[in-house]
Tab-separated table of C-alpha atoms in Angstrom:
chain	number	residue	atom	x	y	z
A	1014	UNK	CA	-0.005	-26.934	7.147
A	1015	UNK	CA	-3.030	-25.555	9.192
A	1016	UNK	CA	-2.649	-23.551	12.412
A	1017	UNK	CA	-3.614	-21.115	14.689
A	1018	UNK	CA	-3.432	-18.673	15.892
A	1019	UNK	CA	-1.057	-16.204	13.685
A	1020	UNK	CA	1.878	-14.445	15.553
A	1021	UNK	CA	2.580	-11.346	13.070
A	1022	UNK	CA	-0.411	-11.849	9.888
A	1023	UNK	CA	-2.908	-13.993	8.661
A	1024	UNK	CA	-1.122	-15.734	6.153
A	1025	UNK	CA	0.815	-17.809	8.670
A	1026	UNK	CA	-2.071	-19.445	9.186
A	1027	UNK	CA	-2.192	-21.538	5.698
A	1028	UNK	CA	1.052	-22.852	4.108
A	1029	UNK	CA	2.108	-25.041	1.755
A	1030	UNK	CA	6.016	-26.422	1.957
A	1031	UNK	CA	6.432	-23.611	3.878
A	1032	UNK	CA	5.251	-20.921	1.440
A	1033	UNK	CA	2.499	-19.134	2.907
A	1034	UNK	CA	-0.999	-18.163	1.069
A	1035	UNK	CA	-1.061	-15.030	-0.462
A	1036	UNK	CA	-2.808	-11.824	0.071
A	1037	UNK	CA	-4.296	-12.663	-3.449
A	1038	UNK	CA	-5.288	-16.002	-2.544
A	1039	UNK	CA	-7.203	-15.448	0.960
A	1040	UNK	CA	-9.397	-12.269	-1.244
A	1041	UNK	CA	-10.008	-15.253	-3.902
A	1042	UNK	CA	-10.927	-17.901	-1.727
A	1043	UNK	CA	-12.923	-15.240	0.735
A	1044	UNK	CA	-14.970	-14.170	-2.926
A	1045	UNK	CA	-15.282	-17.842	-3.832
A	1046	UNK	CA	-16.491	-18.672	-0.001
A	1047	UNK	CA	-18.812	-15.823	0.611
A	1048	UNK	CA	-22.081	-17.106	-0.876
A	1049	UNK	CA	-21.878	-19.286	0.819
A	1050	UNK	CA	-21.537	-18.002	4.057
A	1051	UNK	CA	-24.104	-17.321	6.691
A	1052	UNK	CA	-23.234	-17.856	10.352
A	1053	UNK	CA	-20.084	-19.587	10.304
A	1054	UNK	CA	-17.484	-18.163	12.796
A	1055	UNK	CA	-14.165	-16.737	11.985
A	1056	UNK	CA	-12.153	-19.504	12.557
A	1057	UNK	CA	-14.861	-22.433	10.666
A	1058	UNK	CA	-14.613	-19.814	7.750
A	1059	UNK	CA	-10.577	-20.002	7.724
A	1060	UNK	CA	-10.515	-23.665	8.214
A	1061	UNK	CA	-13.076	-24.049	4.875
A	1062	UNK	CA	-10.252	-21.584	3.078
A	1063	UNK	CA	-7.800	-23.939	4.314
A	1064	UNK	CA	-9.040	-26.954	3.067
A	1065	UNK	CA	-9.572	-25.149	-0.489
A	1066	UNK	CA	-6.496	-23.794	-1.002
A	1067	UNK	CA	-4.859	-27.574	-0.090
A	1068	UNK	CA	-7.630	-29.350	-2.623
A	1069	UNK	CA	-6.387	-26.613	-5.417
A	1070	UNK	CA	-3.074	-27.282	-5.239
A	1071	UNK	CA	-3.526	-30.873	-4.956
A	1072	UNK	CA	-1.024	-31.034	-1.733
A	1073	UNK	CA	0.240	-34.976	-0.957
A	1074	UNK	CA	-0.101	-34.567	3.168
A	1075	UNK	CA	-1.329	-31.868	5.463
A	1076	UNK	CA	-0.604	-31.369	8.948
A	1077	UNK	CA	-4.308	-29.997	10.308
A	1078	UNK	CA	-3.652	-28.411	14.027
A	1079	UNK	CA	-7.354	-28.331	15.766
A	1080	UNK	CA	-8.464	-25.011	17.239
A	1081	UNK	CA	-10.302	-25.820	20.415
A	1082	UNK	CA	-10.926	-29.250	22.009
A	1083	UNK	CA	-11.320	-31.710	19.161
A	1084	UNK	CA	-14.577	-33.301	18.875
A	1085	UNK	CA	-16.658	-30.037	17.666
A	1086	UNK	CA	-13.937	-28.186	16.242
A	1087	UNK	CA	-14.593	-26.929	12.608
A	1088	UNK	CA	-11.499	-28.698	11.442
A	1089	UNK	CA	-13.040	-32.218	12.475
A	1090	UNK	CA	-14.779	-32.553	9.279
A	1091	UNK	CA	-12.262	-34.694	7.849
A	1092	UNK	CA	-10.786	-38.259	8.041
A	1093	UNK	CA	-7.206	-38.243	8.941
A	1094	UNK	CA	-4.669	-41.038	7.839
A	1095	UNK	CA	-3.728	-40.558	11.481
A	1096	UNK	CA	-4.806	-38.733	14.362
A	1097	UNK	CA	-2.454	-37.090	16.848
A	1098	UNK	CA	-2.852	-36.175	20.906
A	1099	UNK	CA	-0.102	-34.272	21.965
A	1100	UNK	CA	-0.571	-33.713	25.525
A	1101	UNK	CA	-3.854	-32.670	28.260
A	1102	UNK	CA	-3.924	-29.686	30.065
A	1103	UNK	CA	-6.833	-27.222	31.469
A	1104	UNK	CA	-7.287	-24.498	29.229
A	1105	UNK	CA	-10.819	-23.726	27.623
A	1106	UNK	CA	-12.337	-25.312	30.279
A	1107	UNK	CA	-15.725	-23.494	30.333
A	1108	UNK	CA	-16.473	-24.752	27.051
A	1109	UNK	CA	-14.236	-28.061	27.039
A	1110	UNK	CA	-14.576	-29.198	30.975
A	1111	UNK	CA	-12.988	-28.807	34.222
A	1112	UNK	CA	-11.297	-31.615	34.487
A	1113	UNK	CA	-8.479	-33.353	32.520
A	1114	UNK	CA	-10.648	-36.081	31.841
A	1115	UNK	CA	-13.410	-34.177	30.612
A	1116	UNK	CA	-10.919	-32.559	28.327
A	1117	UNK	CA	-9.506	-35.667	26.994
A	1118	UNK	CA	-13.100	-36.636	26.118
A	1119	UNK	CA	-13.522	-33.852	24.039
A	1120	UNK	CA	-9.677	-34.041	22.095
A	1121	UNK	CA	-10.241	-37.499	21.923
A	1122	UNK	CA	-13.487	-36.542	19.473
A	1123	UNK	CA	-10.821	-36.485	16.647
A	1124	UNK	CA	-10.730	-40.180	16.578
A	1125	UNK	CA	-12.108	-42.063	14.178
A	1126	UNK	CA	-13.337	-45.939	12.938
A	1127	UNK	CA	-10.017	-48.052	12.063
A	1128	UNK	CA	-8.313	-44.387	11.727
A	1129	UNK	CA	-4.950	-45.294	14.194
A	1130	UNK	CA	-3.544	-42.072	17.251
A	1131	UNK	CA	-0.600	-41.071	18.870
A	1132	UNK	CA	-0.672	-39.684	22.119
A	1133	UNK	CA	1.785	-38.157	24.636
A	1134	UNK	CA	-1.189	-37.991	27.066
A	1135	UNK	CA	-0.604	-39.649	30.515
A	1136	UNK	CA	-2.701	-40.860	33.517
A	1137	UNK	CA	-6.387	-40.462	33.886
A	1138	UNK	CA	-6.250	-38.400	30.426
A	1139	UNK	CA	-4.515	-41.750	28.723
A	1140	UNK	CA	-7.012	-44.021	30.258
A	1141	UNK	CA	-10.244	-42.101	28.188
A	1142	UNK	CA	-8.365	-41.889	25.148
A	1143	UNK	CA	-7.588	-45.323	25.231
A	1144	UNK	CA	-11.195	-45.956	26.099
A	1145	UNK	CA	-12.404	-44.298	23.033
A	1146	UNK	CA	-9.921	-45.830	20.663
A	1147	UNK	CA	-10.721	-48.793	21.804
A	1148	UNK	CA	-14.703	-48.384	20.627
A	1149	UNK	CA	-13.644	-47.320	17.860
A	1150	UNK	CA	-11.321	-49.815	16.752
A	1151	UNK	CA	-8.263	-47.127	16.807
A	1152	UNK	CA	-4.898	-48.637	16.725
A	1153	UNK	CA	-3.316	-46.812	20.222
A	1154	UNK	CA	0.396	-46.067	20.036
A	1155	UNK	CA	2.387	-44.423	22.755
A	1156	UNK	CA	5.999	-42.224	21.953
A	1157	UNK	CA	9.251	-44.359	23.536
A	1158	UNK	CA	12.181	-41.670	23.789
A	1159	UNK	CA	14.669	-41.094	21.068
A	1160	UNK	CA	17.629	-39.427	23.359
A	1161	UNK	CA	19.571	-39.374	20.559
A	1162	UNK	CA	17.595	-36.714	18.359
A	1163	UNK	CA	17.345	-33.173	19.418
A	1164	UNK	CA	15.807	-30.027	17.988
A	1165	UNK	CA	18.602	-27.535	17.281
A	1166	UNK	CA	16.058	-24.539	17.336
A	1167	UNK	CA	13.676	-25.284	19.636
A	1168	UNK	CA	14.318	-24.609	23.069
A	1169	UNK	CA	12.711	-26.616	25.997
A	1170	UNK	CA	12.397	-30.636	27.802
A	1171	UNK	CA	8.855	-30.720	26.895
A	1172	UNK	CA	9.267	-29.495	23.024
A	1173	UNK	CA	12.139	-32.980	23.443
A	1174	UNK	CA	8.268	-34.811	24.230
A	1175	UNK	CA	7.210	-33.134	21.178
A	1176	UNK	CA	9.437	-34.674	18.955
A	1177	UNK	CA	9.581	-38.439	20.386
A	1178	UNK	CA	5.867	-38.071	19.143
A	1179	UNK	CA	6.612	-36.710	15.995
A	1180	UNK	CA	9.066	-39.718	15.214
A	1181	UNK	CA	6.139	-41.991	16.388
A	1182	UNK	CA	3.762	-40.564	14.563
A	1183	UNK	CA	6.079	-41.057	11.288
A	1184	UNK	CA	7.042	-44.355	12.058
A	1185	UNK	CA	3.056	-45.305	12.439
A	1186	UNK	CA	2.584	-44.008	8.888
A	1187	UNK	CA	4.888	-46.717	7.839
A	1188	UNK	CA	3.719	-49.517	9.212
A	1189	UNK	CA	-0.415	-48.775	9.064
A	1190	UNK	CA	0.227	-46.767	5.011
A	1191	UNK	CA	3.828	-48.048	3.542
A	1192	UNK	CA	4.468	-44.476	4.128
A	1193	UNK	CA	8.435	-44.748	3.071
A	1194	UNK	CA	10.099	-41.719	4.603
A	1195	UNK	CA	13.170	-42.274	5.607
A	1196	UNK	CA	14.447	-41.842	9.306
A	1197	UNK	CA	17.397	-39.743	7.834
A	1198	UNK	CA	14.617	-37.017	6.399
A	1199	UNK	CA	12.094	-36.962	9.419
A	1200	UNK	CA	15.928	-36.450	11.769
A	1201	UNK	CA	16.630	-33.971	9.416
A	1202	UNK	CA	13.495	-32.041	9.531
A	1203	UNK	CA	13.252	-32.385	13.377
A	1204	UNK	CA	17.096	-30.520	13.540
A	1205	UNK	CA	16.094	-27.937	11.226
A	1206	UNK	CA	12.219	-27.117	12.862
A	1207	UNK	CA	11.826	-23.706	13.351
A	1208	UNK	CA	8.600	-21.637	15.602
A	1209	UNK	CA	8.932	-18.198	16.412
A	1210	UNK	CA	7.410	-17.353	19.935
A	1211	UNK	CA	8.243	-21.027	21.520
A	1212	UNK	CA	10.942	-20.048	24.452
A	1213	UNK	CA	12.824	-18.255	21.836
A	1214	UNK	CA	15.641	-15.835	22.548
A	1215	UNK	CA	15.645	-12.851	20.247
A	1216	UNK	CA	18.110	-11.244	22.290
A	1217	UNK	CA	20.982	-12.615	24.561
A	1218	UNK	CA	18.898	-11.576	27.278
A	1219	UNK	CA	15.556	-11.251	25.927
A	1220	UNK	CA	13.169	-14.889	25.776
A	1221	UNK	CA	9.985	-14.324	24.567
A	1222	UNK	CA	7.351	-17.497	25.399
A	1223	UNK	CA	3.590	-17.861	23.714
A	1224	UNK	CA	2.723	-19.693	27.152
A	1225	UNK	CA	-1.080	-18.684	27.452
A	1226	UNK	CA	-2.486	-20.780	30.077
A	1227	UNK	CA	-1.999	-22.098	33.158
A	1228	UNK	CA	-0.006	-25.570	32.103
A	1229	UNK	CA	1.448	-23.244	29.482
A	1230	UNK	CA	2.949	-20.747	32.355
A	1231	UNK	CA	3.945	-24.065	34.594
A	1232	UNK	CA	6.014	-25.301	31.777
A	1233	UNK	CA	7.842	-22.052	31.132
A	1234	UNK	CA	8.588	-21.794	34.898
A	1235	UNK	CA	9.808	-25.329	35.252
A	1236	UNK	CA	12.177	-24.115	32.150
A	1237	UNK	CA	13.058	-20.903	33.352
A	1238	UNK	CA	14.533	-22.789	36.681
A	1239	UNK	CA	16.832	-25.146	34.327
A	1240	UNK	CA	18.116	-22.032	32.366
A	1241	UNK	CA	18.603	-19.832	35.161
A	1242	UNK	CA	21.287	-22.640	36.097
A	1243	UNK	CA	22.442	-22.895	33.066
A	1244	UNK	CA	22.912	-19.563	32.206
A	1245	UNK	CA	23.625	-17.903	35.607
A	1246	UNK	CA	20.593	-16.000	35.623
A	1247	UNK	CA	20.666	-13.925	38.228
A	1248	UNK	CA	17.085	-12.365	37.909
A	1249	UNK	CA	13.659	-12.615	35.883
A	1250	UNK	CA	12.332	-9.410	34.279
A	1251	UNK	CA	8.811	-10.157	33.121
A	1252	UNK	CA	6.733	-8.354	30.578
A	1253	UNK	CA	3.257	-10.112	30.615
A	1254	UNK	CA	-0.049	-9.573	28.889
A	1255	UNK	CA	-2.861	-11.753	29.146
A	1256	UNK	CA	-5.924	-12.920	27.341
A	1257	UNK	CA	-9.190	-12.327	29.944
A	1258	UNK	CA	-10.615	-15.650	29.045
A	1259	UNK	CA	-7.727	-17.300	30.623
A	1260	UNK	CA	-7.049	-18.253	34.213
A	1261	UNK	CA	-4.904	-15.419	35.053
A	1262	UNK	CA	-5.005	-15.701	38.697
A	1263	UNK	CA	-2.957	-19.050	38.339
A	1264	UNK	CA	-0.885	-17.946	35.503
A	1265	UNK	CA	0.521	-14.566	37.733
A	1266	UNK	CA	0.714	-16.659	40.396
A	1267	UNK	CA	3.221	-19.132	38.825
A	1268	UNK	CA	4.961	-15.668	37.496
A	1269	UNK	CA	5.015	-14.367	40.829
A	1270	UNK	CA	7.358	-16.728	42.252
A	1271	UNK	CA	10.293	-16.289	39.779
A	1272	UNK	CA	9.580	-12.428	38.901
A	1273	UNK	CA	12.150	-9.685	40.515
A	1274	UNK	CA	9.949	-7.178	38.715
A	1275	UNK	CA	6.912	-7.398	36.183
A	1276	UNK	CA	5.529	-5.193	33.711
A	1277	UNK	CA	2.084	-5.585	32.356
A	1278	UNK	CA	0.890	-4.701	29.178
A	1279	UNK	CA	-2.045	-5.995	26.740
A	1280	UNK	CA	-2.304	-6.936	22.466
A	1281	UNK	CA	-4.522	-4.922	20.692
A	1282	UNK	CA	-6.749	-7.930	20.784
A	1283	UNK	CA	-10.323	-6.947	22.219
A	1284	UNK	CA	-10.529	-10.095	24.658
A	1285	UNK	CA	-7.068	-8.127	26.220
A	1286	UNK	CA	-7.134	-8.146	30.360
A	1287	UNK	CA	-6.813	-4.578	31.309
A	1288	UNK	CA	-3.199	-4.526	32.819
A	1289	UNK	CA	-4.189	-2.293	35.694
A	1290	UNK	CA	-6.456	-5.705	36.499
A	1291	UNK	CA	-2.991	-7.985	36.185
A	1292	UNK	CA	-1.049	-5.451	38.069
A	1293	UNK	CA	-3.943	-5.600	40.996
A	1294	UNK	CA	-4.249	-9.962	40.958
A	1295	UNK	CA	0.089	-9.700	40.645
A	1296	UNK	CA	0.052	-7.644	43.820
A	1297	UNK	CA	-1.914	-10.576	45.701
A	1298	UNK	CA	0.838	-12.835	45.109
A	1299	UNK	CA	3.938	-10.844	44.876
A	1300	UNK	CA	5.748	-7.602	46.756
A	1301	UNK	CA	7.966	-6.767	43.766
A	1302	UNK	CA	7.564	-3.998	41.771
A	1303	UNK	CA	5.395	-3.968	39.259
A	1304	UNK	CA	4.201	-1.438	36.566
A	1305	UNK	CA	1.873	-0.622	33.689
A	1306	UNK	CA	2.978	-0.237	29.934
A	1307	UNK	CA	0.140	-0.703	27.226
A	1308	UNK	CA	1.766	-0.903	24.478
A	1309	UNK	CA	4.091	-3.891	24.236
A	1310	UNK	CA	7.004	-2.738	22.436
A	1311	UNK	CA	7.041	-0.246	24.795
A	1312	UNK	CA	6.849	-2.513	27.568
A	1313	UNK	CA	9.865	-4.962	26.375
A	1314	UNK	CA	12.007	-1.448	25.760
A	1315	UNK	CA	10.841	0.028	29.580
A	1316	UNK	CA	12.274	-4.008	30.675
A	1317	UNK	CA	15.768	-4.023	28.839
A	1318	UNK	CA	16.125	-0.455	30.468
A	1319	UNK	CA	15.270	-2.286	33.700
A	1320	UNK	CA	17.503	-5.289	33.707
A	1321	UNK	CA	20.941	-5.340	35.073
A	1322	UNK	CA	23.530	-7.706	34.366
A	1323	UNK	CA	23.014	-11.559	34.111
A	1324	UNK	CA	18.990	-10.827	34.513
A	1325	UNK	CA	16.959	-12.646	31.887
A	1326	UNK	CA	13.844	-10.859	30.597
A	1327	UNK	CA	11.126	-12.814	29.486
A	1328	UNK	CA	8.261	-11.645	27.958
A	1329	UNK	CA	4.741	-14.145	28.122
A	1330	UNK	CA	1.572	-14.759	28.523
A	1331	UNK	CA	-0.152	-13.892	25.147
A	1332	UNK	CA	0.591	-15.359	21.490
A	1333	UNK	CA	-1.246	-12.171	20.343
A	1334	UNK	CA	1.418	-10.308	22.457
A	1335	UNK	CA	4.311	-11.892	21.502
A	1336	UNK	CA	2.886	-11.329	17.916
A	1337	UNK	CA	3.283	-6.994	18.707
A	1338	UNK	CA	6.725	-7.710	20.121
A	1339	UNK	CA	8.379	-9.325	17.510
């Protein structure tokens, strides 16, 4: 499995039946790679290390996640036994588009001759992806819902999404490849799926979220409003850092509406929004209280001290964040 980006270390990144690559492993790929290197970003330089390490241990499937958009992304290189479109949302959209459309164009660029795709995509988004499969002779196939399979571990109605695709995408294998794995396994797997940083709870009252964009913060706040019943929540303690190449002026306003108090903090990441600059947009939106922690350990400790009884805090906005925290 290829994906990005890493929560805690690098190695995350590449994995083989869970194992992740070594330390030893990256430095001899990197040696092996280098020579060949001339100005290749960081992440078309991973994705060749990827695909290395998978060709040396002769691996049977991989499960390639894309990095940005689809159609120019470094990990498009190769032809899948099947191509999968999760869902369309703005994010990236001064190098993918401003509209969902134009982003669907650019995820649909994974799609290739006679090469069938799965897609959870909807509207406008599902009408160019269909478009494009269709000139190029793509089999199209659309998730039904499979009420009666849940993740155990992974928290959330639109992770539920997730998985109807995933069973789609297994059954497809079968009847396009003779891929024979049984329904029993791919349940199995799906009850067993673990991914730290997805609307996980590390605490009773402590739900850290890697939602990093604007769809990303909607989804968490449609969530947050079914567990708050749930749970009795009584309020939302937020610890937020954000990436500055993200729409944070609709991601703290989505916070704004559920927050009691916020506390902003940033990743050690250089493309880090200052959190005097969140605290500043947050005020536009919100009267609560707000304050200023840069370090975000820190910041999740300053929270706990914060919340009283039956408040949920919930820290978001940054992968690279969540990454400190945990």
């Amino acid at each position: 499995m290829y994906t990005s980006p890493h929560l805690k270390k690098f190695n995350e990144r590449i994995r083989i039946n869970e194992k992740l690559i070594t330390d030893k492993e990256i430095v001899d790929l990197y040696i092996k790679l280098k020579p060949h290197i001339t100005e290749q970003s960081f992440f078309e330089i991973t994705t060749a290390m990827a695909f290395m390490h998978f060709a040396d241990n002769n691996i049977d499937f991989a499960v390639i996640e894309v990095g940005l958009g689809g159609r120019l992304d470094a990990t498009n290189v190769i032809i899948p036994l099947i191509s999968v479109i999760t869902n369309i949302s703005l994010e990236h959209t001064e190098l993918l588009g401003s509209t969902e459309e134009k982003i669907a164009f650019e995820k649909a660029g994974i799609i290739k001759k006679n090469v069938p795709v799965v897609t959870g995509a909807k509207k406008n988004a599902l009408k160019v992806i269909k478009k494009i499969a269709n000139l190029r002779n793509s089999s199209l196939f659309l998730p039904k819902k499979y009420s009666d399979v849940k993740f155990r571990y992974l928290n959330g109605t639109f992770q539920q999404e997730n998985k109807d695709l995933v069973i789609k995408t297994f059954e497809v294998l079968d009847r396009c490849y003779k891929v024979k794995i049984p329904k029993s396994k791919v349940i199995e797997g799906i009850k067993s799926a673990k991914w730290k940083g997805r609307m996980q709870f590390i605490k009773k009252n402590v739900m850290i979220d890697g939602a990093h964009n604007e769809d990303g913060m909607k989804t968490l706040a449609k969530e947050l409003q079914l567990i708050k019943k749930q749970r009795k929540i009584r309020n939302f303690v937020f610890v937020v850092g954000i990436q500055g190449t993200k729409d944070v002026n609709s991601m703290l306003k989505t916070i704004s509406k559920l927050a009691s108090k916020a506390i902003f903090t940033k990743s050690g990441n250089e493309k880090a929004c200052n959190p005097l600059e969140l605290q500043k947009i947050f005020s536009n939106f919100s009267k609560k209280q707000s304050f200023i922690e840069n370090n975000p350990k820190k910041a999740l400790k300053m929270a706990e001290n914060m919340a009283e009884k039956n408040d949920l805090i919930v820290a978001c906005g940054s992968l690279y964040m969540i990454g400190e925290i945990i």
